[in-house]
Coordinates of C-alpha atoms and ligand atoms in Angstrom, one line a residue:
M1 CA 14.8 15.5 -5.5
T2 CA 15.7 18.2 -3.2
D3 CA 16.3 18.3 0.6
A4 CA 13.7 20.8 1.9
A5 CA 15.3 20.6 5.4
A6 CA 18.7 21.5 4.1
T7 CA 17.2 24.0 1.8
A8 CA 15.4 25.7 4.7
G9 CA 19.0 25.9 6.4
T10 CA 18.6 23.4 9.2
G11 CA 20.2 20.3 7.5
V12 CA 18.6 18.1 10.2
T13 CA 15.8 15.6 9.4
P14 CA 12.8 16.4 11.7
S15 CA 11.2 13.4 13.6
L16 CA 8.7 11.7 11.6
V17 CA 6.9 10.0 14.7
G18 CA 3.2 10.4 14.4
R19 CA 3.0 11.0 10.8
R20 CA 0.3 9.0 9.0
V21 CA -0.5 8.9 5.2
Q22 CA -3.2 7.3 3.2
V23 CA -2.4 6.2 -0.5
K24 CA -4.5 4.9 -3.3
V25 CA -3.0 3.4 -6.3
P26 CA -4.8 2.2 -9.6
A27 CA -4.4 -1.0 -11.4
T28 CA -2.7 -0.9 -14.8
S29 CA -2.5 -2.8 -18.0
A30 CA 0.8 -2.5 -19.9
N31 CA 1.7 -3.1 -23.6
L32 CA -1.8 -2.7 -24.9
G33 CA -1.0 -4.8 -27.8
P34 CA 1.9 -3.4 -29.9
G35 CA 3.4 -0.9 -27.1
F36 CA 5.7 -3.5 -25.4
D37 CA 7.4 -2.0 -22.3
T38 CA 6.1 1.5 -23.5
L39 CA 2.5 2.1 -23.3
G40 CA 0.2 1.7 -20.1
L41 CA -3.3 2.4 -19.1
A42 CA -4.5 3.4 -15.6
L43 CA -7.6 1.4 -14.6
A44 CA -10.3 2.4 -11.8
H45 CA -9.7 -0.6 -9.6
Y46 CA -7.5 0.2 -6.5
D47 CA -5.1 -0.9 -3.8
E48 CA -5.3 1.3 -0.7
L49 CA -2.7 1.6 2.0
E50 CA -2.3 3.5 5.4
V51 CA 1.2 4.0 6.6
S52 CA 2.1 5.5 10.0
V53 CA 5.3 6.2 11.9
P54 CA 5.0 4.7 15.5
D55 CA 6.8 5.8 18.5
A56 CA 8.5 2.5 19.0
P57 CA 11.0 0.6 16.9
V58 CA 8.6 -1.8 15.1
L59 CA 7.6 -2.9 11.7
E60 CA 4.0 -3.9 11.6
I61 CA 2.0 -5.0 8.6
E62 CA -1.6 -6.0 8.1
V63 CA -2.8 -7.1 4.8
H64 CA -6.5 -7.4 3.9
G65 CA -8.1 -8.5 0.6
V66 CA -6.0 -9.9 -2.2
G67 CA -2.7 -11.5 -0.9
A68 CA -3.8 -11.8 2.9
G69 CA -2.2 -14.8 4.3
E70 CA 0.2 -15.2 1.3
V71 CA 2.5 -12.1 1.1
P72 CA 5.2 -11.7 3.7
L73 CA 4.7 -9.6 6.6
D74 CA 8.3 -8.5 7.3
A75 CA 10.9 -6.2 5.5
S76 CA 10.7 -8.3 2.4
H77 CA 7.1 -6.9 1.9
L78 CA 7.2 -5.3 -1.5
V79 CA 5.6 -2.2 -0.4
V80 CA 8.1 -2.0 2.6
R81 CA 11.0 -2.4 0.3
A82 CA 9.7 0.5 -1.8
I83 CA 9.4 2.8 1.2
A84 CA 12.9 1.7 2.3
H85 CA 14.4 2.3 -1.1
T86 CA 12.7 5.8 -1.4
F87 CA 14.1 6.8 2.0
E88 CA 17.5 5.6 1.0
R89 CA 17.5 7.5 -2.2
A90 CA 16.5 10.6 -0.2
G91 CA 19.2 10.0 2.2
V92 CA 16.9 9.8 5.2
P93 CA 17.1 6.9 7.7
L94 CA 14.1 4.6 7.5
P95 CA 11.8 5.2 10.6
A96 CA 9.7 2.6 12.4
L97 CA 6.5 1.8 10.3
K98 CA 3.0 0.5 10.6
L99 CA 1.2 -0.5 7.4
V100 CA -2.4 -1.5 6.9
A101 CA -2.9 -2.7 3.2
H102 CA -6.5 -3.2 1.6
N103 CA -5.7 -4.9 -1.6
R104 CA -8.1 -5.3 -4.6
I105 CA -5.7 -5.7 -7.6
P106 CA -5.3 -9.4 -8.5
H107 CA -1.8 -10.8 -8.3
G108 CA 0.0 -12.5 -11.1
R109 CA -2.7 -11.6 -13.7
G110 CA -1.0 -8.9 -15.7
L111 CA -2.9 -6.0 -13.9
G112 CA 0.4 -4.3 -12.5
S113 CA 0.0 -5.5 -9.0
S114 CA 3.7 -5.3 -8.3
G115 CA 3.9 -2.0 -9.9
A116 CA 1.0 -0.8 -7.8
A117 CA 2.8 -2.1 -4.5
I118 CA 6.1 -0.3 -5.5
V119 CA 4.1 3.0 -6.4
A120 CA 2.3 2.6 -3.0
G121 CA 5.5 2.4 -1.2
V122 CA 7.0 5.3 -3.1
M123 CA 4.1 7.6 -2.7
A124 CA 3.8 6.6 1.0
A125 CA 7.5 7.7 1.5
R126 CA 6.8 10.9 -0.3
G127 CA 3.9 11.7 1.8
L128 CA 5.8 10.8 5.0
L129 CA 8.7 13.0 3.7
E130 CA 6.6 16.1 2.9
G131 CA 8.3 19.1 4.1
V132 CA 11.7 17.2 4.4
V133 CA 12.4 16.2 0.8
D134 CA 10.7 17.3 -2.4
F135 CA 10.2 14.7 -5.2
T136 CA 9.7 15.7 -8.9
P137 CA 7.5 13.4 -11.0
D138 CA 10.7 12.2 -12.7
D139 CA 12.2 11.3 -9.4
L140 CA 9.1 9.3 -8.5
L141 CA 9.1 7.4 -11.8
E142 CA 12.9 6.8 -11.6
I143 CA 12.7 5.4 -8.2
A144 CA 9.6 3.1 -9.0
T145 CA 11.4 2.0 -12.3
E146 CA 14.5 0.9 -10.3
L147 CA 12.3 -1.6 -8.5
E148 CA 10.1 -2.7 -11.1
G149 CA 12.7 -3.0 -14.0
H150 CA 10.5 -1.4 -16.7
P151 CA 8.4 1.8 -16.6
D152 CA 5.1 0.8 -18.4
N153 CA 3.2 -0.3 -15.3
V154 CA 4.4 2.4 -12.8
A155 CA 4.2 5.3 -15.1
P156 CA 0.2 4.9 -15.4
A157 CA -0.1 3.8 -11.9
L158 CA 1.8 7.1 -10.8
F159 CA 0.2 9.5 -13.2
G160 CA -3.0 8.0 -14.5
G161 CA -4.6 8.0 -17.9
L162 CA -2.7 6.6 -21.0
T163 CA 1.0 6.9 -20.6
I164 CA 4.0 6.6 -23.0
A165 CA 7.1 5.8 -21.0
W166 CA 10.8 5.6 -22.5
V167 CA 14.0 5.4 -21.0
T168 CA 16.9 8.0 -21.3
P169 CA 20.4 8.1 -20.1
E170 CA 19.1 10.5 -17.4
G171 CA 16.4 8.0 -16.4
P172 CA 12.9 7.0 -17.3
R173 CA 10.4 9.6 -18.7
H174 CA 6.8 9.8 -19.4
K175 CA 4.0 11.6 -21.3
K176 CA 0.5 11.3 -20.0
L177 CA -2.3 11.5 -22.4
M178 CA -6.2 11.6 -22.0
V179 CA -8.2 8.7 -23.5
H180 CA -11.0 9.2 -25.8
R181 CA -14.4 9.1 -23.8
G182 CA -15.7 6.4 -26.0
V183 CA -13.1 3.8 -24.9
S184 CA -14.7 1.3 -22.5
P185 CA -12.0 -1.0 -21.1
L186 CA -12.9 -4.6 -20.1
V187 CA -10.6 -6.8 -18.2
L188 CA -11.1 -10.6 -18.2
V189 CA -9.2 -12.3 -15.3
P190 CA -8.6 -16.2 -15.3
E191 CA -8.3 -18.0 -12.1
H192 CA -4.6 -19.0 -12.7
E193 CA -1.5 -16.7 -12.4
M194 CA 1.4 -16.1 -15.1
S195 CA 5.0 -15.2 -14.0
T196 CA 6.3 -12.1 -15.6
A197 CA 9.8 -13.6 -15.6
L198 CA 8.5 -16.6 -17.4
A199 CA 6.8 -14.5 -19.9
R200 CA 10.0 -12.5 -20.5
S201 CA 12.1 -15.5 -20.9
L202 CA 10.0 -16.9 -24.0
Q203 CA 10.8 -13.8 -26.1
P204 CA 13.8 -13.9 -28.5
E205 CA 16.8 -11.7 -28.2
S206 CA 16.1 -10.3 -31.7
V207 CA 13.2 -9.9 -34.1
P208 CA 12.8 -9.6 -37.8
H209 CA 13.1 -6.1 -39.1
E210 CA 9.7 -6.3 -40.8
D211 CA 8.0 -7.2 -37.5
A212 CA 9.7 -4.2 -35.8
V213 CA 8.4 -1.9 -38.5
F214 CA 4.9 -3.7 -38.0
N215 CA 4.9 -2.7 -34.3
V216 CA 6.3 0.8 -34.9
S217 CA 3.3 1.4 -37.3
R218 CA 0.7 -0.1 -34.8
S219 CA 2.0 1.6 -31.7
A220 CA 1.9 5.1 -33.3
L221 CA -1.7 4.2 -34.5
L222 CA -2.6 3.0 -31.1
V223 CA -1.9 6.3 -29.6
A224 CA -4.2 8.1 -32.1
A225 CA -6.8 5.4 -31.8
L226 CA -7.0 5.7 -28.1
I227 CA -7.0 9.6 -27.9
Q228 CA -8.9 10.4 -31.1
S229 CA -10.2 7.5 -33.3
P230 CA -11.5 4.5 -31.4
E231 CA -12.8 3.0 -34.6
L232 CA -9.2 2.2 -35.4
L233 CA -8.6 0.2 -32.2
L234 CA -8.8 -3.2 -33.8
Q235 CA -6.1 -2.6 -36.4
A236 CA -4.1 -0.5 -33.9
T237 CA -3.9 -3.3 -31.2
E238 CA -2.0 -5.7 -33.7
D239 CA 1.3 -7.0 -32.5
K240 CA 4.1 -9.2 -33.6
L241 CA 6.7 -8.4 -30.9
H242 CA 5.6 -10.4 -27.8
Q243 CA 2.1 -12.1 -27.7
H244 CA 2.7 -15.0 -30.0
Y245 CA 6.0 -15.8 -28.4
R246 CA 4.2 -16.1 -25.1
A247 CA 1.1 -17.9 -26.3
E248 CA 2.4 -21.4 -25.3
A249 CA 2.5 -20.4 -21.7
M250 CA -1.2 -19.2 -21.7
P251 CA -3.0 -21.1 -24.4
E252 CA -6.6 -20.3 -23.4
T253 CA -5.7 -16.5 -23.2
D254 CA -4.4 -17.0 -26.7
R255 CA -7.4 -18.9 -27.9
L256 CA -9.9 -16.4 -26.3
I257 CA -8.0 -13.4 -27.8
R258 CA -8.1 -14.9 -31.3
A259 CA -11.9 -15.5 -30.9
L260 CA -12.6 -12.0 -29.5
R261 CA -10.6 -10.5 -32.5
A262 CA -12.3 -12.5 -35.0
A263 CA -15.6 -11.2 -33.7
G264 CA -14.3 -7.6 -34.1
H265 CA -13.2 -6.8 -30.5
P266 CA -9.7 -5.2 -29.9
A267 CA -8.5 -7.8 -27.4
V268 CA -4.9 -8.0 -26.2
V269 CA -2.9 -9.8 -23.4
S270 CA -2.9 -7.4 -20.4
G271 CA 0.5 -6.9 -19.5
A272 CA 2.5 -10.2 -19.2
G273 CA -0.8 -12.0 -18.9
P274 CA -2.7 -14.2 -18.4
S275 CA -5.7 -11.6 -18.2
I276 CA -7.3 -10.1 -21.3
L277 CA -7.9 -6.5 -22.0
V278 CA -10.5 -5.5 -24.5
L279 CA -10.5 -1.9 -25.6
A280 CA -14.1 -1.8 -26.3
S281 CA -15.8 1.3 -27.9
D282 CA -19.0 1.2 -25.9
P283 CA -20.6 -0.5 -23.0
S284 CA -22.6 -2.9 -25.2
E285 CA -19.6 -4.0 -27.0
R286 CA -18.3 -5.0 -23.5
A287 CA -21.4 -7.1 -22.9
D288 CA -20.9 -9.0 -26.3
A289 CA -17.3 -9.8 -25.3
I290 CA -18.3 -11.0 -21.9
A291 CA -20.9 -13.3 -23.6
L292 CA -18.4 -14.6 -26.0
V293 CA -15.8 -15.5 -23.3
E294 CA -18.4 -17.0 -21.1
A295 CA -19.5 -19.3 -24.1
A296 CA -16.0 -20.1 -25.3
A297 CA -13.9 -20.4 -22.2
D298 CA -13.0 -23.8 -20.5
T299 CA -12.4 -22.3 -17.2
E300 CA -13.7 -19.4 -14.9
W301 CA -13.0 -15.9 -16.0
Q302 CA -14.0 -13.0 -13.9
A303 CA -15.2 -9.9 -16.1
L304 CA -14.3 -6.5 -14.7
P305 CA -15.7 -3.6 -16.7
L306 CA -13.5 -0.7 -15.5
A307 CA -13.3 3.1 -16.3
V308 CA -9.9 4.5 -17.1
D309 CA -8.3 6.3 -14.1
F310 CA -7.2 9.8 -14.9
K311 CA -5.7 10.8 -11.6
G312 CA -3.0 8.1 -10.9
A313 CA -1.8 7.4 -7.4
T314 CA -2.8 9.9 -4.6
V315 CA -1.3 10.4 -1.1
V316 CA -3.0 12.3 1.7
N317 CA -1.4 13.3 5.0
A318 CA -3.9 12.2 7.5
E319 CA -2.3 13.3 10.8
R320 CA 0.8 14.9 12.2
Ligands
HSE1 N1 6.0 -4.8 -20.3 C1 5.8 -5.9 -19.4 C2 5.8 -7.3 -20.0 C3 4.7 -5.7 -18.6 O1 5.1 -7.5 -20.9 O2 7.0 -8.2 -19.6 C4 4.6 -6.7 -17.4 O3 5.3 -6.3 -16.3

């Protein structure tokens, strides 16, 4: 990241009062079966946020939609923490803030809601600091990953499409790929939540070598299947690294995924669960998968047929 004010020779941060930005961030599904902590897909289902800098020392937060009445409305709000962290990393004092959030991404369901909140904060800060600090794509991914812990949700939330994310000694990196037009994602969302921390605690420290080789082969195949050969998606979404270790914490998810896969649908746990992602090859396959889940489920599941988002998070400067 570069200090544009310093580069311009002033070295002084201009007042940000009056600045206003609008941010839009997609939901994401991480892992996609074998690609644990690595692969992620951006989905056309969005949280939206407006952030402005008022001329008074306040922190005002309004939340509409998902999370209204539940999430904190103070400095511990995840979007505010992400804005504060980005300003700190940029070396600029945090100004007063007013936030208005319109949330649609379900919380605690494996659809990247915390990653979306973090990316919303990072992008809002980037917009507020336009002309003061320039952020590279690697800067944005690094700052978001510092808060999220792993890059597989924040990479597609930031950049859209299918992302491969990996970690280097210099920080996280990503490669964005376009998904084959035939891929028709379907997300099935249960009423109950799942804690990512609990899901991660169920995994062993080490895995058998043959299971690691199994996942290396399926992950490589999955990239080819998603960008070029959707007919390989059922085999390409097999996994031995995380889903069966976590199954006891989400038995209905596990049972429905087995039923969907037995019927030929490439179904996987979305992120840490408990939602299910079906990487269908056409809209009629989505209808079949929805009918199967309606017939087999013991509880209510919401079906969200979603397009792939190819743009990633956007920020628009609304006013100066
Ligand atoms: N890769 C992560 C996991 C995604 O499965 O734990 C959820 O944040």
